[in-house]
Amino acid sequence: MNSSVSIPGAPAAPAGSAPPLWQQLQAAAQVLAAVRGGQSAPVALLEVDASLRPGVRALVYRVLRWLGQAEALRRKLAPRTPPPLPDALLCTALALVWRESDAPYEPFTLVDQAVEAAKRSPAMRPQSGFVNACLRRFLRERDALVEATAQEPLAHWNHPRWWIERLKRDHPRQWQDILRANNLQAPMVLRVNERKTTRAQVLQALIAINVIAEEVGEHGVLLGRALPVEDIPGFADGHVSVQDAAAQLAAPLLLDGMDRSRPLRVLDACAAPGGKTAHLLEHAGADAAIDVTALDIDPARCERIHQNLDRLGLSARVVVADAQEPSAWWGSAVERRPFDAILLDAPCTASGIVRRQPDVRWLRRESDIGQLAIVQAALLAKLWPLVVPGGRLLYCTCSVFRDEGDRQIEAFLAHHTDAVLLPSPGHLLPRHGADAGGVRENLPRDHDGFFYALLHKRPG
């Protein structure tokens, strides 16, 4: 059978041109195997043929959201772990078909095409009979098998056990809400560049192409359905950028309340790919005297900063350097004067953006939290002396783990008596639209998980 099936969430293909489902399942299994081997899904997807990539991405991200359930079912069907690639194909199929109410394909079609994928792959052909037997058994015994795995934490929550236990300790009242939100697909949110347009104009342009949208936060627009960036009205002209509503809080938090009647020196440390750098410039306004330095250690990612700023018609000093080593760039690439404001978007586990990047939960190890916390503490210690007395530093991470958030700041304040914590959001837990009950005042109703702490340096 050579069935061609459209993939939910992927751009529509011309009639008759959709690749066969077996081919997409093959590619999805290869991406899942790469993720299990430690590679991020976006990087692994670059190895997929461009004609297949949109559909395979939609498949893979759905599989990663339900991988815990799929792995639990596979253990019931085959207690001995198969070789990596056939196991990835089997788990891919199980993740897509286990919940019949919203399965993206007819179960028998998917099983047929998964077996076809195994038969057509030299690496999986010897296991094609095994894949067929497991999936046919699943179709016969679906309800009993799902019931048998229902109480397993990995299957129920689709997160590693250590992650679940960590959330229970860090957020004893909200841990279940966090996990539920993580398993939902994040919406696309735009940030409006108010130097070039208005939110009303952006909303009108979206209505013109039959996209339902609404205001979110101070500068954002939440789309009813995701679009390829090339199809977003005004994107190429720099009218909008793609940025989650929680990330859009950084620029206002850092700049609001500062005296902008005089020139401001601002550092965006760990700046790539440049979304927050651009928002600092947009939020300051065209008339503000603001000198922004965007710093990142990765030359390729610094090129992304340049590209984003060019598209938006903005200008900043972009420096390739390690923020942990100010002696290497402060006074050479950057004038040796303190900064009025520093934005430190520190490297972290990315545990707050799991609904947007579902591979994160399977890539991280619990030991990563402590290792990253050391890096975060070092960055805070190295950058704090670069803040002018009376200035401020905004520390943020896209993490829900307290060791990367409030515990990090508690330790910093205990050792820096010249630092004062100003009113800050603290930990923002992921919220999903209409399910976001108990939303805090003045915060968007739909956002990723984030942490913010605004620190003021005492004068004199």
Coordinates of N, CA, C and O in Angstrom, one line a residue, residues 68-198:
G68 N 6.2 8.8 26.6 CA 6.2 8.0 27.8 C 5.1 6.9 27.7 O 5.3 5.8 28.1
Q69 N 3.9 7.3 27.2 CA 2.9 6.3 27.0 C 3.3 5.3 26.0 O 3.1 4.1 26.2
A70 N 3.9 5.7 24.9 CA 4.3 4.8 23.9 C 5.3 3.8 24.4 O 5.3 2.6 24.1
E71 N 6.3 4.3 25.2 CA 7.3 3.4 25.7 C 6.7 2.4 26.7 O 7.1 1.2 26.7
A72 N 5.8 2.8 27.5 CA 5.1 1.9 28.4 C 4.4 0.8 27.6 O 4.4 -0.4 28.0
L73 N 3.7 1.2 26.6 CA 3.0 0.2 25.8 C 3.9 -0.8 25.1 O 3.7 -2.0 25.0
R74 N 5.0 -0.2 24.6 CA 6.0 -1.1 23.9 C 6.6 -2.1 24.9 O 6.8 -3.3 24.5
R75 N 6.8 -1.8 26.1 CA 7.3 -2.7 27.1 C 6.3 -3.8 27.4 O 6.7 -5.0 27.7
K76 N 5.0 -3.5 27.3 CA 4.0 -4.6 27.4 C 4.0 -5.5 26.2 O 3.7 -6.7 26.4
L77 N 4.2 -4.9 25.1 CA 4.2 -5.7 23.8 C 5.4 -6.5 23.6 O 5.4 -7.6 23.0
A78 N 6.6 -5.9 24.0 CA 7.9 -6.6 23.8 C 8.8 -6.2 25.0 O 9.5 -5.2 24.9
P79 N 8.8 -7.1 26.0 CA 9.6 -6.8 27.2 C 11.1 -6.6 26.9 O 11.8 -5.8 27.5
R80 N 11.6 -7.3 25.9 CA 13.0 -7.1 25.5 C 13.1 -5.9 24.5 O 12.4 -5.9 23.5
T81 N 14.0 -5.0 24.8 CA 14.1 -3.8 23.9 C 14.6 -4.2 22.5 O 15.7 -4.8 22.4
P82 N 13.9 -3.8 21.5 CA 14.4 -4.1 20.1 C 15.6 -3.2 19.8 O 15.9 -2.3 20.5
P83 N 16.2 -3.4 18.6 CA 17.3 -2.5 18.2 C 16.7 -1.1 18.1 O 15.5 -0.9 17.9
P84 N 17.6 -0.1 18.2 CA 17.2 1.3 18.3 C 16.2 1.8 17.2 O 15.2 2.4 17.5
L85 N 16.5 1.5 16.0 CA 15.6 2.1 14.9 C 14.3 1.4 14.8 O 13.2 2.1 14.8
P86 N 14.2 0.1 14.9 CA 12.8 -0.5 14.9 C 12.1 -0.1 16.2 O 10.8 0.1 16.1
D87 N 12.8 0.0 17.3 CA 12.1 0.4 18.5 C 11.6 1.9 18.3 O 10.4 2.2 18.8
A88 N 12.3 2.7 17.7 CA 11.9 4.1 17.5 C 10.6 4.1 16.5 O 9.7 4.9 16.8
L89 N 10.6 3.3 15.5 CA 9.5 3.2 14.6 C 8.3 2.7 15.4 O 7.1 3.2 15.2
L90 N 8.4 1.6 16.2 CA 7.3 1.1 16.9 C 6.8 2.1 17.9 O 5.5 2.3 18.0
C91 N 7.6 2.8 18.6 CA 7.1 3.8 19.6 C 6.5 5.0 18.8 O 5.5 5.6 19.3
T92 N 7.0 5.3 17.7 CA 6.4 6.4 16.9 C 4.9 6.0 16.5 O 4.0 6.8 16.7
A93 N 4.8 4.8 16.0 CA 3.4 4.3 15.7 C 2.5 4.3 16.9 O 1.3 4.7 16.8
L94 N 3.0 3.8 18.0 CA 2.2 3.7 19.2 C 1.8 5.0 19.7 O 0.6 5.2 20.2
A95 N 2.7 6.0 19.7 CA 2.4 7.4 20.2 C 1.3 8.0 19.3 O 0.5 8.8 19.8
L96 N 1.3 7.7 18.0 CA 0.3 8.3 17.1 C -1.1 7.7 17.2 O -2.1 8.3 16.9
V97 N -1.1 6.4 17.6 CA -2.4 5.7 17.5 C -3.0 5.3 18.8 O -4.2 4.8 18.8
W98 N -2.3 5.5 19.9 CA -2.8 4.9 21.2 C -4.1 5.5 21.6 O -4.9 4.9 22.2
R99 N -4.3 6.8 21.4 CA -5.5 7.5 21.8 C -6.4 7.7 20.6 O -6.3 8.6 19.8
E100 N -7.3 6.7 20.5 CA -8.2 6.6 19.3 C -9.0 7.9 19.1 O -9.3 8.2 17.9
S101 N -9.4 8.6 20.1 CA -10.3 9.7 20.0 C -9.7 10.8 19.1 O -10.4 11.6 18.5
D102 N -8.4 11.0 19.2 CA -7.8 12.1 18.4 C -6.6 11.6 17.6 O -5.7 12.4 17.3
A103 N -6.5 10.3 17.3 CA -5.5 9.8 16.4 C -5.5 10.5 15.1 O -6.6 10.7 14.5
P104 N -4.4 10.9 14.5 CA -4.4 11.6 13.3 C -4.6 10.8 12.0 O -4.8 11.3 10.9
Y105 N -4.7 9.4 12.2 CA -4.9 8.5 11.1 C -5.8 7.4 11.5 O -5.9 7.1 12.7
E106 N -6.4 6.8 10.5 CA -7.1 5.5 10.8 C -6.1 4.5 11.3 O -5.0 4.3 10.7
P107 N -6.4 3.8 12.4 CA -5.5 2.9 13.0 C -4.9 1.9 12.1 O -3.7 1.6 12.0
F108 N -5.7 1.2 11.2 CA -5.2 0.2 10.4 C -4.3 0.8 9.3 O -3.4 0.2 8.8
T109 N -4.6 2.0 8.8 CA -3.8 2.7 7.9 C -2.4 3.0 8.5 O -1.4 2.7 7.8
L110 N -2.4 3.5 9.7 CA -1.1 3.8 10.3 C -0.3 2.5 10.5 O 0.9 2.5 10.2
V111 N -0.9 1.4 11.0 CA -0.2 0.2 11.2 C 0.4 -0.4 9.9 O 1.5 -0.8 9.8
D112 N -0.5 -0.3 8.9 CA 0.0 -0.8 7.6 C 1.2 0.0 7.1 O 2.2 -0.6 6.6
Q113 N 1.1 1.3 7.2 CA 2.2 2.1 6.7 C 3.5 2.0 7.6 O 4.6 2.2 7.1
A114 N 3.3 1.8 8.9 CA 4.5 1.6 9.8 C 5.2 0.3 9.4 O 6.5 0.2 9.3
V115 N 4.4 -0.8 9.1 CA 5.0 -2.0 8.6 C 5.7 -1.8 7.3 O 6.8 -2.3 7.0
E116 N 5.1 -1.1 6.4 CA 5.7 -0.7 5.1 C 7.0 0.0 5.3 O 8.0 -0.2 4.6
A117 N 7.0 0.9 6.3 CA 8.3 1.7 6.5 C 9.4 0.8 7.0 O 10.5 0.9 6.6
A118 N 9.1 -0.2 7.8 CA 10.1 -1.2 8.2 C 10.6 -2.1 7.0 O 11.8 -2.3 6.8
K119 N 9.6 -2.5 6.2 CA 10.0 -3.3 5.0 C 10.9 -2.6 4.0 O 11.8 -3.2 3.4
R120 N 10.7 -1.3 3.9 CA 11.4 -0.5 2.9 C 12.8 0.0 3.4 O 13.5 0.7 2.7
S121 N 13.1 -0.3 4.7 CA 14.3 0.2 5.3 C 15.3 -1.0 5.4 O 14.9 -1.9 6.2
P122 N 16.5 -1.0 4.8 CA 17.4 -2.1 5.0 C 17.7 -2.3 6.5 O 17.9 -3.5 6.9
A123 N 17.8 -1.2 7.3 CA 18.1 -1.4 8.7 C 17.0 -2.0 9.5 O 17.3 -2.6 10.5
M124 N 15.8 -1.9 9.0 CA 14.6 -2.4 9.8 C 13.9 -3.6 9.2 O 13.1 -4.2 9.8
R125 N 14.3 -3.9 8.0 CA 13.6 -5.0 7.3 C 13.6 -6.3 8.1 O 12.5 -7.0 8.1
P126 N 14.7 -6.7 8.7 CA 14.7 -8.0 9.5 C 13.7 -8.0 10.6 O 13.2 -9.0 11.1
Q127 N 13.3 -6.8 11.1 CA 12.3 -6.7 12.2 C 10.9 -6.3 11.8 O 10.0 -6.0 12.6
S128 N 10.7 -6.3 10.5 CA 9.4 -5.9 10.0 C 8.2 -6.8 10.5 O 7.1 -6.3 10.8
G129 N 8.5 -8.1 10.6 CA 7.5 -9.0 11.1 C 7.2 -8.8 12.6 O 6.1 -8.8 13.0
F130 N 8.3 -8.4 13.3 CA 8.1 -8.1 14.7 C 7.3 -6.8 14.9 O 6.4 -6.8 15.7
V131 N 7.6 -5.8 14.1 CA 6.8 -4.6 14.2 C 5.4 -4.8 13.8 O 4.4 -4.4 14.5
N132 N 5.1 -5.6 12.8 CA 3.8 -6.0 12.4 C 3.0 -6.7 13.5 O 1.9 -6.4 13.9
A133 N 3.7 -7.7 14.1 CA 3.0 -8.5 15.2 C 2.7 -7.6 16.4 O 1.6 -7.7 17.0
C134 N 3.6 -6.7 16.8 CA 3.3 -5.9 17.9 C 2.2 -4.9 17.7 O 1.3 -4.8 18.5
L135 N 2.2 -4.3 16.5 CA 1.1 -3.3 16.2 C -0.2 -4.0 16.0 O -1.3 -3.4 16.4
R136 N -0.3 -5.2 15.4 CA -1.5 -5.9 15.2 C -2.1 -6.3 16.6 O -3.3 -6.2 16.8
R137 N -1.2 -6.7 17.5 CA -1.6 -7.1 18.8 C -2.2 -5.9 19.5 O -3.2 -6.0 20.2
F138 N -1.5 -4.7 19.4 CA -2.0 -3.5 20.0 C -3.4 -3.2 19.5 O -4.3 -2.8 20.4
L139 N -3.7 -3.3 18.3 CA -5.0 -3.0 17.8 C -6.1 -3.9 18.4 O -7.2 -3.5 18.7
R140 N -5.7 -5.2 18.5 CA -6.7 -6.2 19.1 C -6.9 -5.9 20.6 O -8.0 -6.1 21.1
E141 N -5.8 -5.5 21.3 CA -5.9 -5.4 22.8 C -5.8 -4.0 23.3 O -5.4 -3.8 24.5
R142 N -6.1 -3.1 22.5 CA -5.8 -1.7 22.8 C -6.3 -1.3 24.2 O -5.5 -0.8 25.0
D143 N -7.6 -1.5 24.5 CA -8.1 -1.0 25.8 C -7.4 -1.6 27.0 O -7.1 -1.0 28.0
A144 N -7.2 -2.9 26.9 CA -6.5 -3.6 28.0 C -5.1 -3.2 28.2 O -4.6 -3.0 29.4
L145 N -4.4 -2.9 27.1 CA -3.0 -2.5 27.2 C -2.9 -1.1 27.8 O -2.0 -0.8 28.6
V146 N -3.8 -0.2 27.3 CA -3.8 1.2 27.8 C -4.1 1.2 29.3 O -3.5 1.9 30.1
E147 N -5.1 0.4 29.7 CA -5.5 0.3 31.1 C -4.3 -0.2 31.9 O -4.1 0.3 33.0
A148 N -3.6 -1.2 31.4 CA -2.5 -1.8 32.1 C -1.3 -0.8 32.4 O -0.6 -1.0 33.3
T149 N -1.2 0.2 31.6 CA -0.2 1.2 31.7 C -0.6 2.5 32.4 O 0.2 3.4 32.6
A150 N -1.9 2.6 32.6 CA -2.5 3.9 33.1 C -1.9 4.5 34.3 O -1.8 5.7 34.5
Q151 N -1.5 3.6 35.3 CA -1.0 4.0 36.5 C 0.5 4.3 36.6 O 1.1 4.7 37.6
E152 N 1.2 4.0 35.5 CA 2.6 4.2 35.4 C 2.9 5.7 35.3 O 2.4 6.4 34.3
P153 N 3.6 6.4 36.2 CA 3.9 7.8 36.0 C 4.4 8.3 34.7 O 4.0 9.3 34.1
L154 N 5.3 7.5 34.1 CA 5.9 7.8 32.8 C 4.8 7.8 31.8 O 4.8 8.7 30.9
A155 N 3.9 6.9 31.8 CA 2.9 6.8 30.8 C 1.8 7.9 31.0 O 1.3 8.5 30.1
H156 N 1.4 8.1 32.3 CA 0.4 9.0 32.6 C 0.8 10.4 32.3 O -0.1 11.2 31.8
W157 N 2.0 10.8 32.7 CA 2.4 12.2 32.6 C 3.3 12.5 31.4 O 3.6 13.6 31.1
N158 N 3.9 11.4 30.8 CA 4.7 11.6 29.6 C 5.9 12.5 29.9 O 6.3 13.4 29.1
H159 N 6.5 12.3 31.1 CA 7.7 13.0 31.5 C 8.6 12.0 32.2 O 8.0 11.0 32.8
P160 N 9.9 12.1 32.2 CA 10.8 11.2 33.0 C 10.4 11.3 34.5 O 9.9 12.3 35.0
R161 N 10.6 10.2 35.2 CA 10.2 10.1 36.6 C 10.9 11.2 37.4 O 10.3 11.8 38.3
W162 N 12.2 11.4 37.1 CA 12.9 12.4 38.0 C 12.3 13.8 37.8 O 12.3 14.6 38.7
W163 N 11.9 14.1 36.6 CA 11.3 15.4 36.3 C 10.0 15.6 37.1 O 9.7 16.6 37.7
I164 N 9.2 14.5 37.1 CA 7.9 14.6 37.9 C 8.2 14.8 39.3 O 7.6 15.6 40.0
E165 N 9.2 14.0 39.9 CA 9.5 14.1 41.3 C 10.0 15.5 41.6 O 9.7 16.1 42.7
R166 N 10.8 16.1 40.7 CA 11.4 17.4 41.0 C 10.3 18.5 41.0 O 10.3 19.4 41.8
L167 N 9.3 18.4 40.1 CA 8.2 19.3 40.1 C 7.4 19.2 41.3 O 6.9 20.2 41.9
K168 N 7.2 18.0 41.8 CA 6.4 17.8 43.1 C 7.1 18.5 44.2 O 6.4 19.1 45.1
R169 N 8.4 18.5 44.3 CA 9.1 19.2 45.4 C 9.1 20.7 45.2 O 8.9 21.5 46.1
D170 N 9.3 21.1 43.9 CA 9.4 22.6 43.6 C 8.1 23.3 43.6 O 8.0 24.4 44.0
H171 N 7.1 22.6 43.2 CA 5.7 23.2 43.0 C 4.7 22.2 43.5 O 3.9 21.7 42.7
P172 N 4.6 22.0 44.8 CA 3.7 20.9 45.3 C 2.3 21.1 45.0 O 1.5 20.1 45.0
R173 N 1.8 22.3 44.8 CA 0.4 22.6 44.5 C 0.1 22.6 43.0 O -1.0 22.4 42.6
Q174 N 1.1 22.9 42.2 CA 0.9 23.2 40.8 C 1.5 22.1 39.9 O 1.4 22.3 38.6
W175 N 2.2 21.1 40.4 CA 3.0 20.2 39.5 C 2.1 19.5 38.5 O 2.6 19.4 37.3
Q176 N 0.9 19.1 38.8 CA 0.1 18.5 37.8 C -0.4 19.4 36.7 O -0.4 19.1 35.6
D177 N -0.7 20.7 37.1 CA -1.0 21.7 36.1 C 0.1 21.9 35.1 O -0.1 22.1 33.9
I178 N 1.3 22.0 35.7 CA 2.5 22.2 34.8 C 2.7 21.0 33.8 O 2.9 21.3 32.6
L179 N 2.5 19.8 34.3 CA 2.7 18.6 33.4 C 1.6 18.6 32.3 O 1.8 18.3 31.2
R180 N 0.4 18.9 32.7 CA -0.7 19.0 31.8 C -0.5 20.0 30.7 O -0.7 19.8 29.5
A181 N -0.1 21.2 31.1 CA 0.2 22.3 30.2 C 1.4 21.9 29.2 O 1.3 22.2 28.0
N182 N 2.4 21.2 29.7 CA 3.5 20.8 28.9 C 3.1 19.8 27.8 O 3.8 19.8 26.7
N183 N 2.0 19.1 28.0 CA 1.6 18.1 26.9 C 0.7 18.7 25.9 O 0.2 18.0 25.0
L184 N 0.4 20.0 26.0 CA -0.4 20.7 25.0 C 0.5 21.5 24.0 O 1.6 21.9 24.5
Q185 N 0.1 21.6 22.8 CA 0.9 22.4 21.9 C 0.8 23.9 22.1 O -0.3 24.4 22.3
A186 N 2.0 24.5 22.1 CA 2.0 26.0 22.4 C 1.5 26.7 21.1 O 1.7 26.3 20.0
P187 N 0.7 27.8 21.4 CA 0.3 28.6 20.2 C 1.4 29.5 19.7 O 2.5 29.6 20.3
M188 N 1.2 30.0 18.5 CA 2.2 30.9 17.9 C 1.8 32.3 18.4 O 0.6 32.7 18.3
V189 N 2.8 33.0 18.9 CA 2.6 34.4 19.4 C 3.5 35.3 18.7 O 4.7 35.0 18.5
L190 N 3.0 36.5 18.3 CA 3.8 37.5 17.6 C 4.1 38.7 18.5 O 3.2 39.0 19.4
R191 N 5.2 39.3 18.4 CA 5.5 40.6 19.1 C 5.5 41.6 18.0 O 6.2 41.6 17.0
V192 N 4.7 42.7 18.2 CA 4.5 43.7 17.3 C 5.6 44.8 17.4 O 5.9 45.2 18.5
N193 N 6.3 45.1 16.3 CA 7.3 46.1 16.3 C 6.6 47.5 16.2 O 6.3 47.9 15.1
E194 N 6.4 48.1 17.3 CA 5.6 49.4 17.3 C 6.4 50.6 16.7 O 5.8 51.7 16.6
R195 N 7.6 50.4 16.3 CA 8.3 51.4 15.6 C 7.8 51.4 14.1 O 8.0 52.4 13.4
K196 N 7.2 50.3 13.7 CA 6.8 50.3 12.3 C 5.3 50.1 12.1 O 4.8 50.4 11.0
T197 N 4.6 49.6 13.1 CA 3.1 49.4 12.9 C 2.4 49.4 14.3 O 3.1 49.7 15.3
T198 N 1.2 49.0 14.3 CA 0.4 48.9 15.5 C -0.2 47.5 15.6 O -0.3 46.8 14.6

